[in-house]
Coordinates of C-alpha atoms in Angstrom, one line a residue:
X1 CA 188.5 153.8 151.4
X2 CA 186.9 157.5 151.6
X3 CA 185.6 159.2 148.6
X4 CA 186.1 162.8 148.0
X5 CA 184.4 165.2 145.7
X6 CA 187.2 167.5 144.5
X7 CA 186.1 171.4 143.9
X8 CA 186.6 172.5 140.2
X9 CA 186.8 176.2 139.5
X10 CA 186.5 176.9 135.8
X11 CA 185.6 180.3 134.2
X12 CA 184.1 179.9 130.8
X13 CA 182.9 183.0 128.7
X14 CA 180.6 182.4 126.0
X15 CA 178.8 184.8 123.6
X16 CA 175.2 183.0 123.4
X17 CA 172.7 184.9 121.7
X18 CA 171.8 188.0 123.8
X19 CA 173.8 187.3 126.8
X20 CA 177.3 186.4 127.9
X21 CA 177.5 183.5 130.2
X22 CA 180.2 182.8 132.8
X23 CA 180.2 179.4 134.7
X24 CA 182.0 178.3 137.6
X25 CA 181.7 174.4 138.4
X26 CA 182.3 174.8 142.2
X27 CA 181.1 171.2 143.0
X28 CA 179.1 168.0 141.8
X29 CA 175.4 168.1 142.6
X30 CA 174.5 168.1 146.2
X31 CA 173.6 164.7 147.5
X32 CA 170.6 166.1 149.7
X33 CA 167.5 164.5 148.4
X34 CA 169.0 163.1 145.3
X35 CA 167.0 160.0 144.1
X36 CA 168.6 159.5 140.4
X37 CA 171.8 160.3 138.8
X38 CA 172.4 158.8 135.4
X39 CA 175.7 160.1 134.1
X40 CA 177.9 159.0 131.1
X41 CA 180.9 158.0 133.3
X42 CA 178.8 155.0 134.5
X43 CA 178.3 153.7 130.9
X44 CA 180.5 150.8 129.8
X45 CA 180.9 148.9 126.8
X46 CA 182.1 149.7 123.2
X47 CA 180.5 152.1 120.8
X48 CA 177.4 151.1 119.2
X49 CA 176.7 148.2 121.7
X50 CA 173.1 148.1 123.4
X51 CA 172.7 149.7 126.7
X52 CA 170.8 147.2 128.8
X53 CA 172.0 148.7 132.2
X54 CA 172.8 152.4 133.2
X55 CA 174.0 152.5 136.8
X56 CA 172.5 155.1 139.3
X57 CA 175.1 157.0 140.9
X58 CA 172.8 158.5 143.6
X59 CA 173.2 155.3 145.7
X60 CA 169.4 155.0 145.6
X61 CA 170.0 151.9 143.4
X62 CA 167.4 153.3 140.8
X63 CA 169.4 151.6 138.0
X64 CA 168.0 151.9 134.4
X65 CA 167.6 148.6 132.8
X66 CA 166.1 146.8 129.6
X67 CA 165.8 143.0 129.7
X68 CA 164.8 142.7 126.1
X69 CA 167.9 143.5 124.0
X70 CA 165.6 144.3 120.9
X71 CA 164.5 147.4 122.8
X72 CA 167.8 148.6 124.1
X73 CA 169.1 152.0 123.2
X74 CA 172.8 152.3 122.0
X75 CA 175.9 153.5 123.7
X76 CA 177.6 156.1 121.5
X77 CA 181.1 157.3 122.5
X78 CA 182.3 160.7 122.3
X79 CA 178.9 161.9 121.5
X80 CA 178.9 165.3 123.5
X81 CA 182.1 167.0 124.5
X82 CA 184.1 163.9 124.7
X83 CA 181.5 162.1 126.9
X84 CA 179.3 159.1 125.6
X85 CA 175.7 159.3 125.5
X86 CA 172.7 156.9 125.4
X87 CA 171.1 157.3 122.0
X88 CA 167.5 156.3 121.1
X89 CA 167.5 155.7 117.3
X90 CA 164.5 153.4 116.8
X91 CA 160.9 153.1 118.0
X92 CA 160.6 150.8 121.1
X93 CA 164.0 151.7 122.5
X94 CA 163.6 152.7 126.2
X95 CA 165.1 152.0 129.6
X96 CA 163.1 151.1 132.6
X97 CA 163.1 152.7 136.1
X98 CA 160.6 150.8 138.1
X99 CA 161.3 152.1 141.5
X100 CA 161.6 155.9 140.6
X101 CA 159.1 158.2 142.2
X102 CA 158.8 162.0 141.3
X103 CA 156.8 163.4 144.2
X104 CA 154.8 166.4 144.9
X105 CA 157.9 168.4 145.1
X106 CA 160.9 167.4 142.6
X107 CA 163.6 168.9 140.7
X108 CA 164.8 167.1 137.4
X109 CA 167.8 168.1 135.1
X110 CA 168.2 166.2 131.7
X111 CA 170.9 166.8 129.1
X112 CA 169.2 165.7 125.9
X113 CA 169.6 166.2 122.2
X114 CA 167.0 168.5 120.7
X115 CA 166.1 167.4 117.2
X116 CA 162.7 166.9 115.2
X117 CA 160.6 164.2 116.1
X118 CA 159.1 161.8 113.5
X119 CA 155.4 161.7 114.6
X120 CA 152.8 164.1 116.0
X121 CA 152.3 164.1 119.8
X122 CA 154.5 163.5 122.9
X123 CA 158.1 162.0 122.9
X124 CA 159.1 161.3 126.4
X125 CA 162.5 161.7 127.9
X126 CA 161.5 160.8 131.5
X127 CA 157.9 159.5 131.5
X128 CA 155.7 157.7 134.0
X129 CA 155.3 154.1 132.8
X130 CA 151.6 154.2 132.7
X131 CA 151.6 157.2 130.4
X132 CA 150.7 160.7 131.7
X133 CA 149.6 161.6 128.2
X134 CA 146.2 159.5 128.4
X135 CA 143.2 160.2 130.4
X136 CA 143.9 157.0 132.6
X137 CA 147.5 157.9 133.5
X138 CA 149.2 159.8 136.3
X139 CA 152.5 161.2 137.1
X140 CA 154.9 163.4 135.2
X141 CA 155.9 163.4 131.6
X142 CA 159.1 165.4 130.5
X143 CA 160.0 165.5 126.9
X144 CA 159.6 167.0 123.5
X145 CA 156.5 167.6 121.5
X146 CA 155.7 167.4 117.7
X147 CA 152.8 169.3 116.1
X148 CA 153.0 171.9 113.4
X149 CA 156.2 172.9 115.2
X150 CA 158.8 171.4 117.2
X151 CA 158.9 172.0 121.1
X152 CA 159.0 170.7 124.4
X153 CA 156.3 170.0 127.4
X154 CA 156.3 168.9 130.9
X155 CA 152.9 167.1 131.8
X156 CA 151.3 166.3 135.2
X157 CA 148.5 163.9 134.7
X158 CA 145.8 163.3 137.4
X159 CA 143.9 160.3 136.1
X160 CA 141.3 162.4 134.1
X161 CA 143.0 165.9 133.7
X162 CA 146.5 167.0 132.6
X163 CA 148.3 170.1 133.1
X164 CA 151.2 171.3 130.8
X165 CA 154.1 173.5 131.2
X166 CA 155.0 174.4 127.5
X167 CA 157.7 175.8 125.1
X168 CA 156.0 175.3 121.7
X169 CA 157.7 178.4 120.1
X170 CA 160.8 176.7 118.9
X171 CA 160.8 176.2 115.2
X172 CA 162.6 174.3 114.0
X173 CA 164.4 172.1 116.5
X174 CA 167.9 173.3 117.2
X175 CA 170.0 170.1 116.4
X176 CA 172.0 170.8 119.7
X177 CA 172.4 169.3 123.1
X178 CA 170.6 171.2 125.9
X179 CA 169.7 171.2 129.6
X180 CA 165.9 170.7 130.3
X181 CA 165.2 171.8 134.0
X182 CA 162.0 171.2 135.9
X183 CA 161.3 172.2 139.3
X184 CA 158.2 171.9 141.5
X185 CA 157.9 173.8 144.7
X186 CA 154.6 173.5 146.3
X187 CA 151.9 174.0 143.9
X188 CA 154.1 175.9 141.4
X189 CA 156.0 174.4 138.5
X190 CA 159.0 175.9 136.7
X191 CA 160.3 174.9 133.1
X192 CA 163.6 176.2 131.9
X193 CA 165.7 175.2 128.8
X194 CA 169.4 176.0 129.1
X195 CA 168.7 178.1 132.2
X196 CA 166.2 180.5 130.3
X197 CA 162.5 180.7 131.5
X198 CA 159.9 178.8 129.4
X199 CA 156.9 178.5 131.5
X200 CA 155.7 178.5 135.1
X201 CA 152.1 178.2 136.5
X202 CA 150.0 176.6 139.4
X203 CA 151.0 173.0 138.5
X204 CA 149.6 170.7 141.1
X205 CA 147.2 167.8 142.2
X206 CA 147.5 168.7 145.8
X207 CA 150.3 167.7 148.4
X208 CA 148.8 164.5 149.5
X209 CA 147.8 163.1 146.1
X210 CA 149.6 159.7 145.0
X211 CA 152.4 160.4 142.7
X212 CA 153.5 157.6 140.3
X213 CA 156.2 155.3 140.9
X214 CA 157.8 153.7 137.8
X215 CA 159.2 155.6 134.8
X216 CA 160.8 155.1 131.4
X217 CA 163.7 156.9 129.6
X218 CA 163.3 157.5 126.0
X219 CA 159.6 156.6 125.3
X220 CA 155.9 156.1 126.4
X221 CA 154.1 152.8 126.4
X222 CA 151.0 154.4 124.6
X223 CA 152.6 157.2 122.8
X224 CA 155.5 158.1 120.5
X225 CA 159.0 157.3 121.3
X226 CA 161.9 159.8 121.5
X227 CA 164.4 160.0 118.9
X228 CA 167.7 161.6 120.2
X229 CA 170.2 161.2 123.1
X230 CA 170.5 161.6 126.7
X231 CA 173.8 162.3 128.2
X232 CA 172.9 162.7 132.1
X233 CA 169.8 162.7 134.2
X234 CA 169.7 164.2 137.6
X235 CA 166.7 164.0 139.9
X236 CA 165.7 165.3 143.4
X237 CA 163.0 164.5 145.7
X238 CA 162.8 167.8 146.7
X239 CA 162.5 171.5 145.3
X240 CA 166.0 173.0 145.0
X241 CA 166.5 176.7 145.8
X242 CA 167.5 179.0 142.9
X243 CA 171.0 179.0 144.2
X244 CA 171.1 175.2 144.0
X245 CA 169.6 175.1 140.5
X246 CA 172.5 177.4 139.3
X247 CA 175.0 175.1 140.9
X248 CA 173.7 172.1 139.0
X249 CA 173.4 174.3 135.7
X250 CA 177.1 175.5 136.3
X251 CA 178.3 171.8 136.6
X252 CA 176.4 170.7 133.5
X253 CA 177.4 173.6 131.5
X254 CA 181.2 173.2 132.0
X255 CA 181.2 169.4 131.6
X256 CA 179.2 169.6 128.3
X257 CA 180.2 173.0 126.8
X258 CA 176.5 174.2 126.9
X259 CA 176.0 177.8 127.5
X260 CA 173.5 178.2 130.2
X261 CA 171.8 181.6 131.1
X262 CA 172.1 182.9 134.5
X263 CA 168.9 184.8 134.9
X264 CA 168.6 187.4 137.5
X265 CA 166.1 186.7 140.2
X266 CA 163.0 189.2 140.2
X267 CA 163.2 191.0 143.5
X268 CA 161.1 194.1 142.4
X269 CA 157.6 194.1 143.5
X270 CA 156.7 196.0 140.4
X271 CA 153.6 194.5 139.2
X272 CA 154.6 194.6 135.6
X273 CA 157.0 191.7 136.2
X274 CA 155.6 188.5 135.1
X275 CA 156.1 186.7 138.4
X276 CA 154.4 189.3 140.4
X277 CA 151.3 188.8 138.6
X278 CA 148.1 186.9 139.7
X279 CA 146.7 183.8 137.9
X280 CA 143.5 184.7 136.0
X281 CA 142.3 181.2 134.9
X282 CA 144.0 177.8 136.0
X283 CA 143.6 175.8 132.8
X284 CA 146.2 173.7 130.7
X285 CA 145.3 175.9 127.6
X286 CA 144.1 179.5 128.2
X287 CA 144.3 181.8 125.2
X288 CA 143.3 185.3 123.8
X289 CA 141.8 186.8 127.0
X290 CA 139.9 189.8 126.1
X291 CA 138.5 192.4 128.5
X292 CA 135.9 195.1 128.7
X293 CA 134.9 197.3 131.4
X294 CA 131.3 196.8 132.7
X295 CA 131.9 199.6 135.3
X296 CA 135.0 201.2 137.0
X297 CA 136.1 198.1 138.7
X298 CA 133.7 195.7 137.3
X299 CA 135.2 193.9 134.3
X300 CA 134.2 191.3 132.0
X301 CA 136.4 188.8 130.1
X302 CA 136.3 186.1 127.5
X303 CA 139.1 183.4 127.4
X304 CA 139.4 180.4 125.2
X305 CA 140.3 177.5 127.4
X306 CA 140.7 173.7 127.5
X307 CA 141.7 171.2 130.2
X308 CA 143.8 169.6 127.4
X309 CA 145.7 171.1 124.5
X310 CA 144.5 173.9 122.2
X311 CA 142.9 171.5 119.9
X312 CA 140.9 169.3 122.6
X313 CA 137.4 168.4 122.3
X314 CA 136.6 170.3 125.5
X315 CA 137.7 173.8 124.0
X316 CA 135.4 176.4 125.2
X317 CA 134.7 180.1 125.6
X318 CA 134.8 180.9 129.2
X319 CA 133.2 184.0 130.4
X320 CA 134.8 185.5 133.7
X321 CA 134.0 188.4 135.9
X322 CA 136.1 190.7 138.2
X323 CA 135.0 193.0 140.7
X324 CA 138.4 194.5 141.6
X325 CA 139.8 195.7 138.4
X326 CA 141.3 192.6 137.2
X327 CA 143.0 191.3 140.5
X328 CA 140.9 188.4 141.1
X329 CA 138.6 186.7 138.7
X330 CA 135.8 184.1 138.8
X331 CA 134.0 181.9 136.1
X332 CA 130.3 182.8 135.3
X333 CA 129.2 180.8 132.3
X334 CA 130.4 179.2 128.9
X335 CA 129.0 180.5 125.6
X336 CA 128.2 177.3 123.9
X337 CA 126.9 173.8 125.6
X338 CA 130.1 171.8 126.3
X339 CA 128.3 168.5 125.4
X340 CA 128.2 169.5 121.8
X341 CA 132.0 169.6 121.3
X342 CA 132.1 172.4 118.9
X343 CA 135.1 174.0 120.2
X344 CA 134.1 177.7 120.2
X345 CA 137.4 179.8 120.2
X346 CA 139.0 183.0 120.3
X347 CA 136.2 185.5 121.1
X348 CA 136.5 189.3 120.9
X349 CA 134.3 191.7 122.5
X350 CA 132.4 194.9 121.3
X351 CA 130.7 197.1 123.7
X352 CA 128.2 199.6 122.1
X353 CA 127.0 202.9 123.8
X354 CA 123.8 201.4 125.0
X355 CA 126.1 198.8 127.1
X356 CA 125.3 195.8 125.0
X357 CA 128.2 193.5 124.6
X358 CA 128.8 191.4 121.5
X359 CA 131.1 188.5 121.4
X360 CA 132.4 187.2 117.9
X361 CA 133.8 183.8 118.0
X362 CA 134.9 180.7 115.8
X363 CA 132.6 177.5 115.9
X364 CA 132.9 174.1 114.4
X365 CA 130.0 173.0 112.4
X366 CA 128.0 170.0 113.1
X367 CA 127.7 166.9 110.9
X368 CA 125.7 167.7 108.0
X369 CA 126.3 171.4 108.1
X370 CA 129.2 171.1 105.8
X371 CA 133.2 171.2 106.2
X372 CA 134.8 173.9 108.1
X373 CA 133.8 176.6 110.6
X374 CA 131.1 179.2 111.1
X375 CA 132.0 182.7 112.5
X376 CA 129.3 183.4 114.9
X377 CA 128.4 185.9 117.6
X378 CA 126.0 186.3 120.8
X379 CA 125.2 189.5 122.6
X380 CA 124.3 190.4 126.3
X381 CA 122.2 193.2 127.5
X382 CA 123.0 192.6 131.2
X383 CA 126.8 193.0 131.2
X384 CA 127.4 189.3 130.4
X385 CA 125.1 187.6 132.8
X386 CA 123.2 186.1 130.2
X387 CA 123.6 185.8 126.4
X388 CA 121.2 185.9 123.2
X389 CA 120.9 183.2 120.8
X390 CA 123.7 182.5 118.3
X391 CA 123.9 184.5 115.2
X392 CA 126.3 183.6 112.1
X393 CA 128.2 186.4 110.0
X394 CA 127.7 186.0 106.4
X395 CA 131.1 184.9 105.3
X396 CA 131.1 185.2 101.6
X397 CA 132.4 182.2 99.4
X398 CA 135.7 182.9 98.0
X399 CA 138.3 180.8 96.0
X400 CA 139.0 179.0 99.3
X401 CA 135.5 177.3 99.2
X402 CA 136.0 176.3 95.6
X403 CA 139.8 175.1 96.0
X404 CA 139.2 173.3 99.2
X405 CA 135.4 172.4 99.4
X406 CA 135.2 174.4 102.5
X407 CA 137.3 176.7 104.7
X408 CA 138.5 177.6 108.1
X409 CA 138.4 181.0 109.6
X410 CA 138.8 182.9 112.9
X411 CA 139.5 186.3 114.3
X412 CA 141.7 187.5 117.2
X413 CA 141.5 191.3 116.6
X414 CA 139.2 193.3 118.9
X415 CA 136.3 195.1 116.8
X416 CA 137.6 198.6 115.6
X417 CA 135.1 201.5 116.1
X418 CA 135.7 204.3 113.9
X419 CA 132.9 207.0 114.5
X420 CA 129.7 205.2 113.9
X421 CA 131.3 202.4 111.8
X422 CA 132.7 198.9 113.3
X423 CA 135.2 197.0 111.5
X424 CA 135.7 193.2 112.4
X425 CA 138.9 191.5 110.9
X426 CA 139.3 187.7 110.5
X427 CA 141.4 185.4 108.6
X428 CA 140.1 182.8 106.1
X429 CA 142.4 179.8 105.1
X430 CA 142.4 176.3 103.3
X431 CA 145.0 173.6 103.9
X432 CA 147.9 173.3 101.4
X433 CA 150.9 171.1 101.1
X434 CA 153.3 173.8 101.5
X435 CA 151.5 175.7 104.3
X436 CA 148.0 177.2 105.1
X437 CA 146.9 179.4 102.2
X438 CA 145.3 182.3 104.4
X439 CA 143.9 185.6 103.5
X440 CA 142.5 188.4 105.5
X441 CA 139.0 190.0 105.1
X442 CA 136.9 192.4 107.2
X443 CA 133.3 192.8 108.2
X444 CA 132.0 196.4 108.0
X445 CA 128.8 197.5 109.8
X446 CA 127.6 201.2 109.7
X447 CA 124.6 200.5 112.1
X448 CA 125.7 197.8 114.8
X449 CA 126.2 200.4 117.5
X450 CA 122.7 201.8 117.1
X451 CA 120.1 198.9 116.1
X452 CA 118.8 196.6 118.8
X453 CA 117.6 193.7 116.6
X454 CA 120.3 191.4 115.0
X455 CA 118.3 190.9 112.0
X456 CA 118.8 194.6 111.3
X457 CA 122.6 194.7 111.4
X458 CA 123.9 195.3 108.1
X459 CA 127.2 193.5 107.2
X460 CA 129.6 194.1 104.4
X461 CA 132.6 191.8 103.8
X462 CA 135.5 193.4 102.3
X463 CA 137.5 193.7 100.2
X464 CA 135.2 192.5 97.5
X465 CA 136.1 189.7 95.0
X466 CA 137.6 186.2 95.4
X467 CA 140.7 187.3 97.2
X468 CA 141.5 189.1 100.4
X469 CA 144.5 190.8 102.0
X470 CA 147.2 188.4 100.7
X471 CA 150.2 188.4 98.5
X472 CA 152.4 185.5 97.5
X473 CA 155.6 187.6 98.3
X474 CA 155.0 187.0 102.2
X475 CA 154.4 183.3 101.9
X476 CA 151.4 180.9 102.2
X477 CA 150.6 181.4 105.7
X478 CA 148.9 184.8 106.3
X479 CA 146.6 184.9 109.3
X480 CA 145.5 186.7 112.6
X481 CA 145.0 189.9 110.7
X482 CA 144.8 192.9 113.1
X483 CA 143.8 196.5 112.1
X484 CA 143.8 200.0 113.4
X485 CA 142.5 203.3 112.0
X486 CA 144.8 205.9 110.3
X487 CA 142.4 208.4 110.5
X488 CA 139.4 209.5 107.9
X489 CA 138.8 206.1 105.9
X490 CA 142.6 205.0 106.3
X491 CA 143.2 201.3 107.7
X492 CA 146.4 199.6 108.7
X493 CA 146.6 195.9 108.9
X494 CA 149.3 193.7 110.7
X495 CA 149.4 190.1 110.5
X496 CA 151.6 186.9 111.2
X497 CA 153.8 185.1 108.5
X498 CA 155.9 182.0 108.4
X499 CA 158.6 184.2 106.9
X500 CA 159.8 185.4 110.2
X501 CA 158.6 188.8 109.9
X502 CA 155.4 191.1 110.5
X503 CA 153.2 191.3 107.3
X504 CA 151.4 194.6 106.7
X505 CA 149.0 196.2 104.2
X506 CA 147.2 199.5 104.0
X507 CA 143.8 200.7 102.8
X508 CA 142.9 204.2 102.0
X509 CA 139.2 203.8 101.4
X510 CA 137.8 201.9 104.6
X511 CA 138.8 198.3 103.6
X512 CA 137.5 198.4 100.0
X513 CA 140.9 198.0 98.5
X514 CA 144.4 197.2 100.1
X515 CA 147.8 197.7 99.0
X516 CA 149.9 194.4 98.1
X517 CA 151.0 193.1 101.5
X518 CA 154.7 193.2 102.4
X519 CA 157.0 192.6 105.5
X520 CA 156.7 195.5 107.9
X521 CA 160.0 197.4 108.3
X522 CA 161.7 199.8 110.5
X523 CA 162.5 203.4 109.5
X524 CA 165.9 202.3 108.4
X525 CA 164.3 199.7 106.0
X526 CA 165.3 196.7 108.2
X527 CA 162.4 193.9 108.4
X528 CA 160.5 193.6 111.9
X529 CA 161.5 190.2 113.0
X530 CA 158.3 188.2 114.5
X531 CA 157.8 184.4 114.7
X532 CA 154.3 182.6 113.8
X533 CA 152.3 184.7 116.3
X534 CA 150.0 187.5 116.0
X535 CA 151.3 191.1 116.0
X536 CA 148.9 193.8 117.1
X537 CA 148.7 197.5 116.6
X538 CA 146.9 200.2 118.6
X539 CA 146.4 204.0 118.2
X540 CA 147.1 205.5 121.4
X541 CA 145.1 208.4 122.9
X542 CA 147.9 210.9 122.2
X543 CA 147.9 210.1 118.6
X544 CA 150.9 207.7 118.4
X545 CA 150.9 204.1 117.4
X546 CA 152.0 201.1 119.4
X547 CA 153.0 197.7 117.5
X548 CA 153.0 194.7 119.9
X549 CA 155.2 191.8 118.3
X550 CA 157.6 188.9 119.4
X551 CA 161.0 189.9 118.8
X552 CA 162.5 186.4 118.2

């Protein structure tokens, strides 16, 4: 008997956030290159029964099985838009796909339930069965991530080094079914959630590298298990075109009533488009790139980088150089010995009239030096080729030291030069059960631009007293303070909060005193939305001010 796929055309208009979605499910997914298709129609049994077999509809016989009934997930009927789903409700529940291979080029679609995961770490939806989250693993890992936030991560491990496509700004989890999409074309990886771009980068181990065979649904043998549900999984052994991806999204969107964005392709050659940019540093974690001009087209950059995640032991301050005004970059040196694992981080740059370049950065203390971090700096008199010995900024003891027997601190703000005075803002915090009790402080120097010996630099930490720029009315987490001059002695400070808005404060006297912080507002009184990410403010050459924030 011949089997036919009938064409279904349905128009659905759904208002979803800032876009209106219109879907047309023209056909089922293409069979060209299809290696796995787990769909709810193939599930049998009664509600609540263990799932020990999920038949593969791709005709490649990649059936998902579990021989130990103790570790079987459960079949739940009418779980999503009238369709059943496989629910992973306890640790250890997972299905095995021993013959599945995700190659150099692949495309994966997973309809899964986004909810908070119970433990810190990775929680795999579709994961190589030797754990890509460990140094000795390989293959891909697609799933959710739990840290101080709920997010999603796609990992590619190469035995000793892993790369990550990340979407870690979703807080909290949405308690909703969604479509996670991963497409790898050549060396580039692309990560979408409900059709919206989340991350893309050079995501590769080379075309001829061995790509793992053998995957798991719902967990990782050496990590944390996923808690939630999977309704459908579609895997291709090739990179689908943009139009093919849209076709599958349309099919899944109509089937499960999930609004999926139909984002336009970027066809402009305008270099301001993200996709038209060039890669500065190929690293799993690369953050806070700060740049200064050494000459017209000769630029110096300092980047916090890691081959793992943000808190990995190999975190380093990477010095980079460009000779073509930022188009291409090369690594030159790192500021601290990598073998010490002191995680130097988040360096900012000050260039003086003499050409000296200072880098101020955060540094873990060594055992025996006490808890917490030091705020340190080095300088270079040869445009970043070599650097001085390390010096430590005199961070004054405040209530953080007494309350928490130590403190953490760092700064993300480029030093502010006002006349002959330099201001360097930083955040100081201690842990708290309800969040992080943070406050802002400023180092002020009136002679750093003119003296040559570090011992002669005069530092003043402001404001005076036990407490910095802080107020209980904007919450416990007040960090990543950023300052700008208002003329004369006036200063403006913006910072991140957990309240969902930009925090702000004003100083009329060069940082000695500050107004009680509050949420920043538009002229009409509406608060300026911003997630837990640093806002920044600049005074432009024409006298206007520019506030950079994350309108989330």
